mmCIF file of C-alpha atoms in Angstrom:
data_model
loop_
_atom_site.group_PDB
_atom_site.id
_atom_site.type_symbol
_atom_site.label_atom_id
_atom_site.label_comp_id
_atom_site.label_asym_id
_atom_site.label_seq_id
_atom_site.Cartn_x
_atom_site.Cartn_y
_atom_site.Cartn_z
ATOM 1 C CA MET A 1 -14.767 35.043 22.096
ATOM 2 C CA ALA A 2 -14.483 32.642 25.015
ATOM 3 C CA TYR A 3 -17.752 33.756 26.590
ATOM 4 C CA LEU A 4 -19.599 32.910 23.386
ATOM 5 C CA ILE A 5 -18.755 29.248 23.675
ATOM 6 C CA SER A 6 -21.469 27.377 25.494
ATOM 7 C CA LYS A 7 -20.595 25.405 28.597
ATOM 8 C CA PRO A 8 -22.020 22.068 27.326
ATOM 9 C CA ILE A 9 -19.837 22.198 24.221
ATOM 10 C CA CYS A 10 -16.750 23.109 26.248
ATOM 11 C CA PHE A 11 -17.451 20.304 28.696
ATOM 12 C CA ARG A 12 -18.007 17.723 25.965
ATOM 13 C CA THR A 13 -14.855 18.784 24.122
ATOM 14 C CA GLY A 14 -12.755 18.672 27.273
ATOM 15 C CA VAL A 15 -14.048 15.258 28.272
ATOM 16 C CA THR A 16 -13.365 13.906 24.779
ATOM 17 C CA ILE A 17 -9.782 15.169 24.790
ATOM 18 C CA MET A 18 -9.101 13.883 28.304
ATOM 19 C CA ILE A 19 -10.502 10.435 27.483
ATOM 20 C CA ALA A 20 -8.406 10.194 24.315
ATOM 21 C CA ILE A 21 -5.199 11.242 26.089
ATOM 22 C CA SER A 22 -5.858 8.960 29.071
ATOM 23 C CA PHE A 23 -6.586 6.042 26.768
ATOM 24 C CA SER A 24 -3.324 6.652 24.889
ATOM 25 C CA LEU A 25 -1.342 6.781 28.132
ATOM 26 C CA VAL A 26 -2.922 3.561 29.455
ATOM 27 C CA MET A 27 -2.188 1.755 26.194
ATOM 28 C CA GLY A 28 1.358 3.110 26.258
ATOM 29 C CA PHE A 29 2.035 1.919 29.812
ATOM 30 C CA GLN A 30 0.601 -1.506 28.977
ATOM 31 C CA GLY A 31 2.895 -1.693 25.950
ATOM 32 C CA VAL A 32 5.965 -0.817 28.014
ATOM 33 C CA ARG A 33 5.046 -3.407 30.628
ATOM 34 C CA MET A 34 4.423 -6.014 27.943
ATOM 35 C CA GLY A 35 7.830 -5.302 26.405
ATOM 36 C CA ASP A 36 9.637 -5.455 29.760
ATOM 37 C CA GLU A 37 7.913 -8.502 31.217
ATOM 38 C CA GLN A 38 6.929 -10.706 28.302
ATOM 39 C CA LEU A 39 9.139 -10.052 25.299
ATOM 40 C CA VAL A 40 12.650 -10.160 26.704
ATOM 41 C CA ASP A 41 14.661 -11.344 29.678
ATOM 42 C CA THR A 42 17.282 -9.100 31.228
ATOM 43 C CA SER A 43 20.882 -10.124 30.602
ATOM 44 C CA VAL A 44 21.747 -10.092 34.315
ATOM 45 C CA ASP A 45 18.976 -12.464 35.380
ATOM 46 C CA LYS A 46 19.471 -14.866 32.463
ATOM 47 C CA SER A 47 23.266 -14.972 32.855
ATOM 48 C CA ARG A 48 22.880 -15.809 36.538
ATOM 49 C CA LYS A 49 20.501 -18.620 35.676
ATOM 50 C CA LEU A 50 22.905 -20.109 33.136
ATOM 51 C CA ASN A 51 25.857 -19.957 35.509
ATOM 52 C CA ASP A 52 23.858 -21.488 38.361
ATOM 53 C CA VAL A 53 22.763 -24.403 36.196
ATOM 54 C CA ALA A 54 26.297 -24.943 34.910
ATOM 55 C CA ASN A 55 27.708 -25.031 38.432
ATOM 56 C CA ASP A 56 25.083 -27.499 39.598
ATOM 57 C CA THR A 57 25.973 -30.061 36.927
ATOM 58 C CA GLU A 58 28.821 -32.541 36.894
ATOM 59 C CA SER A 59 30.286 -30.753 33.877
ATOM 60 C CA ASN A 60 30.433 -27.029 33.251
ATOM 61 C CA ASN A 61 29.742 -27.841 29.595
ATOM 62 C CA THR A 62 25.997 -28.152 30.212
ATOM 63 C CA ILE A 63 23.859 -25.024 29.883
ATOM 64 C CA GLN A 64 20.104 -24.589 30.407
ATOM 65 C CA LEU A 65 19.225 -22.161 27.617
ATOM 66 C CA ASP A 66 15.578 -21.876 28.697
ATOM 67 C CA ASP A 67 12.877 -23.959 30.364
ATOM 68 C CA MET A 68 12.594 -26.270 27.349
ATOM 69 C CA LEU A 69 16.108 -26.448 25.878
ATOM 70 C CA THR A 70 19.474 -27.686 27.191
ATOM 71 C CA LEU A 71 22.842 -27.348 25.487
ATOM 72 C CA GLU A 72 25.804 -29.688 26.034
ATOM 73 C CA TYR A 73 29.168 -29.313 24.303
ATOM 74 C CA ASP A 74 32.484 -31.189 24.290
ATOM 75 C CA LEU A 75 35.765 -30.025 22.783
ATOM 76 C CA ASN A 76 38.009 -32.446 20.922
ATOM 77 C CA ASN A 77 41.540 -31.056 20.835
ATOM 78 C CA THR A 78 42.758 -33.899 18.603
ATOM 79 C CA ASP A 79 40.970 -32.703 15.486
ATOM 80 C CA SER A 80 39.970 -29.213 16.763
ATOM 81 C CA SER A 81 36.261 -29.915 16.724
ATOM 82 C CA VAL A 82 33.299 -29.432 19.027
ATOM 83 C CA THR A 83 30.346 -31.754 19.563
ATOM 84 C CA ILE A 84 26.999 -30.078 20.220
ATOM 85 C CA LYS A 85 23.969 -31.738 21.817
ATOM 86 C CA MET A 86 20.656 -29.837 22.018
ATOM 87 C CA THR A 87 17.925 -31.472 24.132
ATOM 88 C CA TYR A 88 14.391 -30.146 23.663
ATOM 89 C CA ALA A 89 11.772 -31.308 26.195
ATOM 90 C CA ASP A 90 9.066 -31.815 23.580
ATOM 91 C CA GLN A 91 8.536 -32.910 19.996
ATOM 92 C CA GLY A 92 9.578 -30.507 17.263
ATOM 93 C CA TRP A 93 12.400 -29.144 15.141
ATOM 94 C CA VAL A 94 15.543 -27.785 16.794
ATOM 95 C CA SER A 95 18.111 -25.275 15.531
ATOM 96 C CA PHE A 96 21.592 -24.196 16.625
ATOM 97 C CA GLY A 97 22.618 -20.997 14.815
ATOM 98 C CA PHE A 98 25.933 -19.315 14.130
ATOM 99 C CA GLY A 99 25.850 -15.493 14.188
ATOM 100 C CA LYS A 100 24.663 -12.448 16.129
ATOM 101 C CA GLY A 101 21.181 -12.234 14.627
ATOM 102 C CA MET A 102 18.903 -14.364 12.514
ATOM 103 C CA ILE A 103 19.258 -12.545 9.203
ATOM 104 C CA GLY A 104 22.521 -13.418 7.443
ATOM 105 C CA SER A 105 23.403 -16.245 9.820
ATOM 106 C CA THR A 106 23.678 -19.992 9.313
ATOM 107 C CA ALA A 107 22.189 -22.759 11.431
ATOM 108 C CA ALA A 108 22.259 -26.490 11.998
ATOM 109 C CA ILE A 109 18.617 -27.565 11.885
ATOM 110 C CA GLY A 110 17.139 -30.968 12.651
ATOM 111 C CA GLN A 111 13.582 -32.066 11.826
ATOM 112 C CA PRO A 112 12.616 -35.272 13.692
ATOM 113 C CA LEU A 113 10.720 -38.189 12.140
ATOM 114 C CA ILE A 114 10.985 -36.591 8.682
ATOM 115 C CA SER A 115 12.350 -38.573 5.725
ATOM 116 C CA GLY A 116 13.142 -37.532 2.175
ATOM 117 C CA ILE A 117 15.351 -34.549 3.144
ATOM 118 C CA SER A 118 18.860 -34.707 1.706
ATOM 119 C CA HIS A 119 20.451 -33.179 4.811
ATOM 120 C CA ASN A 120 18.624 -33.790 8.075
ATOM 121 C CA PRO A 121 20.130 -32.425 10.210
ATOM 122 C CA GLY A 122 21.712 -29.974 7.820
ATOM 123 C CA MET A 123 23.215 -26.527 7.459
ATOM 124 C CA TYR A 124 20.849 -23.716 6.448
ATOM 125 C CA TYR A 125 21.139 -20.043 5.544
ATOM 126 C CA MET A 126 18.651 -17.572 7.042
ATOM 127 C CA ALA A 127 17.951 -14.745 4.591
ATOM 128 C CA THR A 128 14.607 -13.357 5.871
ATOM 129 C CA TYR A 129 12.156 -13.739 8.742
ATOM 130 C CA ALA A 130 9.609 -15.419 6.479
ATOM 131 C CA ASP A 131 9.067 -19.162 6.805
ATOM 132 C CA ASP A 132 10.507 -19.689 3.323
ATOM 133 C CA GLY A 133 13.483 -17.404 4.020
ATOM 134 C CA THR A 134 15.547 -20.255 5.497
ATOM 135 C CA THR A 135 17.102 -22.457 2.788
ATOM 136 C CA THR A 136 19.472 -25.417 2.680
ATOM 137 C CA LEU A 137 23.103 -24.604 1.973
ATOM 138 C CA PRO A 138 24.882 -26.281 -0.978
ATOM 139 C CA ASP A 139 26.521 -29.674 -0.434
ATOM 140 C CA ALA A 140 29.961 -28.026 -0.272
ATOM 141 C CA ASN A 141 28.858 -26.083 2.810
ATOM 142 C CA GLN A 142 27.253 -29.003 4.639
ATOM 143 C CA THR A 143 29.913 -29.128 7.356
ATOM 144 C CA LEU A 144 28.152 -31.166 10.038
ATOM 145 C CA ILE A 145 29.794 -34.450 11.104
ATOM 146 C CA ASN A 146 27.881 -37.440 12.550
ATOM 147 C CA ALA A 147 24.710 -35.358 12.744
ATOM 148 C CA SER A 148 21.454 -36.857 14.046
ATOM 149 C CA ILE A 149 17.992 -35.804 15.183
ATOM 150 C CA THR A 150 15.966 -38.177 17.350
ATOM 151 C CA TYR A 151 12.686 -38.169 19.248
ATOM 152 C CA VAL A 152 12.413 -40.571 22.182
ATOM 153 C CA ASP A 153 10.284 -40.408 25.344
ATOM 154 C CA LYS A 154 8.809 -37.003 24.461
ATOM 155 C CA THR A 155 12.276 -35.513 24.033
ATOM 156 C CA THR A 156 13.938 -34.298 20.834
ATOM 157 C CA VAL A 157 17.748 -34.435 20.642
ATOM 158 C CA LEU A 158 19.886 -32.721 17.992
ATOM 159 C CA THR A 159 23.531 -33.849 17.940
ATOM 160 C CA PHE A 160 26.387 -32.952 15.598
ATOM 161 C CA THR A 161 30.143 -32.414 15.492
ATOM 162 C CA LYS A 162 31.706 -29.429 13.777
ATOM 163 C CA LEU A 163 35.276 -28.503 12.918
ATOM 164 C CA LEU A 164 36.517 -25.260 14.426
ATOM 165 C CA ASN A 165 37.749 -22.534 12.070
ATOM 166 C CA ASP A 166 36.419 -24.469 9.088
ATOM 167 C CA PRO A 167 37.088 -22.357 5.939
ATOM 168 C CA ARG A 168 33.881 -23.689 4.352
ATOM 169 C CA ASP A 169 31.761 -21.964 6.980
ATOM 170 C CA LYS A 170 30.262 -18.539 6.346
ATOM 171 C CA ILE A 171 30.663 -17.812 10.072
ATOM 172 C CA PRO A 172 33.565 -19.861 11.524
ATOM 173 C CA VAL A 173 33.610 -21.124 15.114
ATOM 174 C CA ASN A 174 36.648 -20.279 17.244
ATOM 175 C CA ILE A 175 38.088 -22.496 19.966
ATOM 176 C CA SER A 176 38.939 -19.540 22.212
ATOM 177 C CA GLY A 177 37.184 -16.228 22.628
ATOM 178 C CA LEU A 178 33.470 -15.509 22.583
ATOM 179 C CA ASN A 179 31.436 -16.960 19.711
ATOM 180 C CA ASN A 180 27.974 -15.636 18.829
ATOM 181 C CA PHE A 181 25.306 -18.338 18.732
ATOM 182 C CA LEU A 182 21.531 -18.571 18.309
ATOM 183 C CA TYR A 183 18.975 -21.193 19.214
ATOM 184 C CA ALA A 184 15.411 -21.824 18.203
ATOM 185 C CA TYR A 185 12.821 -24.596 18.291
ATOM 186 C CA GLY A 186 9.276 -25.222 17.167
ATOM 187 C CA ASP A 187 6.355 -27.487 17.980
ATOM 188 C CA THR A 188 6.101 -28.938 14.468
ATOM 189 C CA LEU A 189 8.096 -31.751 12.901
ATOM 190 C CA THR A 190 9.037 -29.700 9.851
ATOM 191 C CA LEU A 191 10.672 -26.281 9.906
ATOM 192 C CA ALA A 192 8.155 -23.500 10.628
ATOM 193 C CA HIS A 193 7.848 -20.393 12.807
ATOM 194 C CA HIS A 194 9.635 -20.946 16.130
ATOM 195 C CA ILE A 195 7.946 -20.882 19.523
ATOM 196 C CA GLY A 196 11.174 -20.313 21.423
ATOM 197 C CA SER A 197 14.447 -18.614 20.523
ATOM 198 C CA GLY A 198 17.391 -16.701 21.910
ATOM 199 C CA ALA A 199 20.980 -15.613 21.432
ATOM 200 C CA PHE A 200 24.122 -15.993 23.530
ATOM 201 C CA GLU A 201 27.911 -15.713 23.463
ATOM 202 C CA LEU A 202 30.047 -18.679 24.462
ATOM 203 C CA ASP A 203 33.772 -19.252 24.916
ATOM 204 C CA PHE A 204 34.265 -23.007 24.504
ATOM 205 C CA LYS A 205 37.722 -23.089 26.035
ATOM 206 C CA GLY A 206 37.223 -20.572 28.821
ATOM 207 C CA GLY A 207 33.676 -21.632 29.649
ATOM 208 C CA GLU A 208 32.474 -18.017 29.704
ATOM 209 C CA ILE A 209 28.894 -17.347 28.629
ATOM 210 C CA ALA A 210 26.915 -14.154 28.203
ATOM 211 C CA VAL A 211 23.342 -13.634 27.098
ATOM 212 C CA THR A 212 22.858 -11.204 24.206
ATOM 213 C CA GLU A 213 19.115 -11.365 23.645
ATOM 214 C CA PRO A 214 17.905 -8.337 21.617
ATOM 215 C CA LYS A 215 15.476 -5.997 23.406
ATOM 216 C CA PHE A 216 14.181 -4.186 20.287
ATOM 217 C CA SER A 217 14.007 -1.004 22.379
ATOM 218 C CA THR A 218 14.187 1.245 19.316
ATOM 219 C CA GLU A 219 11.237 -0.498 17.651
ATOM 220 C CA TRP A 220 9.062 -0.389 20.783
ATOM 221 C CA THR A 221 9.907 3.270 21.409
ATOM 222 C CA ALA A 222 8.897 4.150 17.848
ATOM 223 C CA HIS A 223 5.716 2.068 18.229
ATOM 224 C CA GLY A 224 4.694 3.916 21.392
ATOM 225 C CA LEU A 225 5.633 7.364 20.112
ATOM 226 C CA THR A 226 3.714 7.083 16.838
ATOM 227 C CA ALA A 227 0.678 5.627 18.637
ATOM 228 C CA PHE A 228 0.657 8.441 21.225
ATOM 229 C CA ILE A 229 0.937 11.183 18.594
ATOM 230 C CA ALA A 230 -1.894 9.573 16.628
ATOM 231 C CA TRP A 231 -4.303 8.937 19.502
ATOM 232 C CA GLY A 232 -3.147 11.346 22.206
ATOM 233 C CA VAL A 233 -2.677 14.417 20.013
ATOM 234 C CA LEU A 234 -4.150 14.208 16.509
ATOM 235 C CA THR A 235 -7.375 12.336 17.304
ATOM 236 C CA PRO A 236 -8.515 14.727 20.103
ATOM 237 C CA LEU A 237 -7.775 17.709 17.856
ATOM 238 C CA ALA A 238 -9.708 16.197 14.955
ATOM 239 C CA ILE A 239 -12.720 15.531 17.197
ATOM 240 C CA ALA A 240 -12.507 18.985 18.782
ATOM 241 C CA ALA A 241 -12.474 20.633 15.344
ATOM 242 C CA SER A 242 -15.747 18.913 14.496
ATOM 243 C CA ILE A 243 -17.434 19.715 17.818
ATOM 244 C CA LEU A 244 -16.298 23.345 17.802
ATOM 245 C CA ARG A 245 -16.883 23.978 14.106
ATOM 246 C CA ASP A 246 -19.161 26.939 14.775
ATOM 247 C CA PHE A 247 -16.372 28.752 16.604
ATOM 248 C CA ILE A 248 -13.675 28.322 13.953
ATOM 249 C CA PRO A 249 -13.909 31.557 11.933
ATOM 250 C CA ALA A 250 -12.582 30.528 8.507
ATOM 251 C CA LYS A 251 -15.227 28.858 6.369
ATOM 252 C CA GLY A 252 -14.539 25.138 5.952
ATOM 253 C CA LEU A 253 -11.363 25.236 8.056
ATOM 254 C CA TRP A 254 -12.807 22.907 10.701
ATOM 255 C CA PHE A 255 -13.418 20.261 8.053
ATOM 256 C CA LYS A 256 -9.872 20.463 6.721
ATOM 257 C CA ILE A 257 -8.470 20.117 10.251
ATOM 258 C CA HIS A 258 -10.797 17.198 10.921
ATOM 259 C CA GLN A 259 -9.978 15.524 7.608
ATOM 260 C CA TYR A 260 -6.193 15.961 7.602
ATOM 261 C CA TYR A 261 -5.698 15.060 11.264
ATOM 262 C CA ASN A 262 -7.750 11.906 10.841
ATOM 263 C CA ALA A 263 -5.695 10.993 7.772
ATOM 264 C CA LEU A 264 -2.484 11.540 9.763
ATOM 265 C CA THR A 265 -3.927 9.412 12.571
ATOM 266 C CA LEU A 266 -4.507 6.562 10.115
ATOM 267 C CA PHE A 267 -0.987 6.898 8.692
ATOM 268 C CA LEU A 268 0.698 6.849 12.124
ATOM 269 C CA THR A 269 -1.552 4.001 13.283
ATOM 270 C CA VAL A 270 -0.477 1.927 10.274
ATOM 271 C CA VAL A 271 3.180 2.680 11.094
ATOM 272 C CA SER A 272 2.716 1.838 14.789
ATOM 273 C CA PHE A 273 0.724 -1.316 14.031
ATOM 274 C CA SER A 274 3.295 -2.517 11.474
ATOM 275 C CA LEU A 275 6.173 -1.963 13.894
ATOM 276 C CA ALA A 276 4.413 -4.021 16.568
ATOM 277 C CA VAL A 277 3.525 -6.909 14.249
ATOM 278 C CA SER A 278 7.026 -7.015 12.759
ATOM 279 C CA THR A 279 8.797 -6.882 16.135
ATOM 280 C CA ILE A 280 6.610 -9.534 17.738
ATOM 281 C CA ARG A 281 7.288 -11.779 14.749
ATOM 282 C CA ARG A 282 11.038 -11.256 15.169
ATOM 283 C CA VAL A 283 10.820 -11.981 18.890
ATOM 284 C CA GLY A 284 8.968 -15.196 18.065
ATOM 285 C CA LEU A 285 5.770 -14.695 20.066
ATOM 286 C CA GLU A 286 2.160 -15.298 19.081
ATOM 287 C CA HIS A 287 0.233 -12.366 17.622
ATOM 288 C CA PHE A 288 -2.855 -10.838 19.327
ATOM 289 C CA ARG A 289 -2.579 -12.941 22.455
ATOM 290 C CA ASP A 290 -3.400 -10.313 25.133
ATOM 291 C CA ARG A 291 -5.703 -7.333 25.692
ATOM 292 C CA HIS A 292 -3.199 -4.702 24.576
ATOM 293 C CA GLN A 293 -2.690 -6.362 21.209
ATOM 294 C CA ILE A 294 -6.392 -7.108 20.713
ATOM 295 C CA VAL A 295 -7.353 -3.498 21.488
ATOM 296 C CA GLY A 296 -4.604 -2.320 19.144
ATOM 297 C CA LEU A 297 -5.995 -4.494 16.351
ATOM 298 C CA ALA A 298 -9.515 -3.164 16.974
ATOM 299 C CA MET A 299 -8.256 0.440 16.868
ATOM 300 C CA PHE A 300 -6.419 -0.254 13.614
ATOM 301 C CA VAL A 301 -9.563 -1.678 12.003
ATOM 302 C CA LEU A 302 -11.854 1.095 13.303
ATOM 303 C CA VAL A 303 -9.649 4.018 12.263
ATOM 304 C CA THR A 304 -9.246 2.475 8.815
ATOM 305 C CA MET A 305 -13.020 2.161 8.486
ATOM 306 C CA GLN A 306 -13.523 5.734 9.743
ATOM 307 C CA VAL A 307 -11.120 7.318 7.286
ATOM 308 C CA VAL A 308 -12.216 5.196 4.317
ATOM 309 C CA GLY A 309 -15.849 5.858 5.249
ATOM 310 C CA GLY A 310 -15.132 9.585 5.390
ATOM 311 C CA VAL A 311 -13.662 9.533 1.898
ATOM 312 C CA LEU A 312 -16.588 7.519 0.514
ATOM 313 C CA ARG A 313 -19.316 9.406 2.420
ATOM 314 C CA PRO A 314 -22.638 10.115 0.620
ATOM 315 C CA GLY A 315 -23.004 13.695 -0.573
ATOM 316 C CA LEU A 316 -25.062 16.390 1.102
ATOM 317 C CA PRO A 317 -28.242 17.670 -0.552
ATOM 318 C CA PRO A 318 -27.940 20.796 -2.718
ATOM 319 C CA LYS A 319 -28.287 24.204 -1.121
ATOM 320 C CA PRO A 320 -31.809 25.674 -0.735
ATOM 321 C CA VAL A 321 -33.257 27.263 -3.879
ATOM 322 C CA GLU A 322 -35.897 29.956 -4.284
ATOM 323 C CA SER A 323 -39.263 28.287 -4.819
ATOM 324 C CA GLY A 324 -41.848 30.935 -4.029
ATOM 325 C CA GLY A 325 -43.834 28.376 -2.089
ATOM 326 C CA ASP A 326 -44.489 28.067 1.595
ATOM 327 C CA GLU A 327 -43.666 24.387 2.273
ATOM 328 C CA ASP A 328 -41.162 25.392 4.909
ATOM 329 C CA GLY A 329 -43.330 27.926 6.611
ATOM 330 C CA GLY A 330 -43.384 30.676 4.050
ATOM 331 C CA ASN A 331 -39.803 31.940 3.903
ATOM 332 C CA GLY A 332 -39.498 31.168 0.228
ATOM 333 C CA GLU A 333 -36.974 28.337 0.565
ATOM 334 C CA GLU A 334 -37.344 24.583 0.550
ATOM 335 C CA VAL A 335 -35.664 22.842 3.454
ATOM 336 C CA PRO A 336 -33.061 20.405 2.019
ATOM 337 C CA LYS A 337 -33.337 16.883 3.317
ATOM 338 C CA LYS A 338 -30.474 14.429 3.660
ATOM 339 C CA SER A 339 -30.710 11.120 1.877
ATOM 340 C CA SER A 340 -31.272 7.970 3.911
ATOM 341 C CA ALA A 341 -27.725 6.869 3.095
ATOM 342 C CA ARG A 342 -26.334 10.168 4.405
ATOM 343 C CA VAL A 343 -28.383 9.961 7.605
ATOM 344 C CA ALA A 344 -27.173 6.394 8.216
ATOM 345 C CA TRP A 345 -23.594 7.450 7.524
ATOM 346 C CA ASP A 346 -23.870 10.362 9.978
ATOM 347 C CA TYR A 347 -24.986 8.060 12.780
ATOM 348 C CA GLY A 348 -22.328 5.482 12.002
ATOM 349 C CA HIS A 349 -19.468 7.950 11.575
ATOM 350 C CA LYS A 350 -20.245 9.968 14.680
ATOM 351 C CA GLY A 351 -21.077 6.888 16.750
ATOM 352 C CA ALA A 352 -17.836 5.126 15.857
ATOM 353 C CA GLY A 353 -15.924 8.347 16.425
ATOM 354 C CA TRP A 354 -17.212 8.623 19.969
#
């Protein structure tokens, strides 16, 4: 049957498939590079930076968490407490968290220049990633001592003292051994989505520190895999089924392939898109800030329109009927004509598909 297939159709089909696969690979490589270079820092590089900064200071109890935030701590062996000082080189809220990850952890949060809050700074519980998922703990669990939040000379400073191994704490702080901590800050006076965040382990007594920033490798792998299957495999096959419809023997089979593969493409695109949006939100970065993300958003919108448009497409005209006339040239059948809506849909559907 191969010799029956015309060269132009073969060429067009091959070019379409190659473009789709190449586009998927380019988007995939851009996503990997974005994840490696922009979303996370490697533990080795960040740990070296923290140690270098600590060694350059008069006290090893000063740590540069990132370009905007500095942590200082002092142990008080008399009452087994630790005093924390977070210095943020801008105006905005500051948070020092207790736990390995945001969800289920507690945090000391200060909101500068804000009055009318019962505990500011205060202890909060983080239940979800949503802005309203962080709530104030009850008075019995407000364990901060001499807490303050100030903004002077374009610098925000959060200071508080906390008892070690306090039984009132959901996640107690130990004087020796590694403790899991979080930090975050925003550019608004009141608590909102953070613009900077991270996680680290710290041994107060031994002075040991290790960065434990999550890489979300599982989420990004799933994002790339679902996107490649959708756009590197299913989409080329759906397009090829339409182009080569005359060479698919079973009646109507090409349409089912085209329809089902496009539906699967939409489903996997929704999954891939949702994974990316959710992970970027958890990392704390701005959405749709570079070409990869903008192209991804455009693809999501277009494939949704294509599939929905295919479901809602205008119907074809009825099959030719015997008329006995010669309007079509005398063969006894009237030539069916598509409606204007169907003609417009054909141009739009095929144009957007290409």
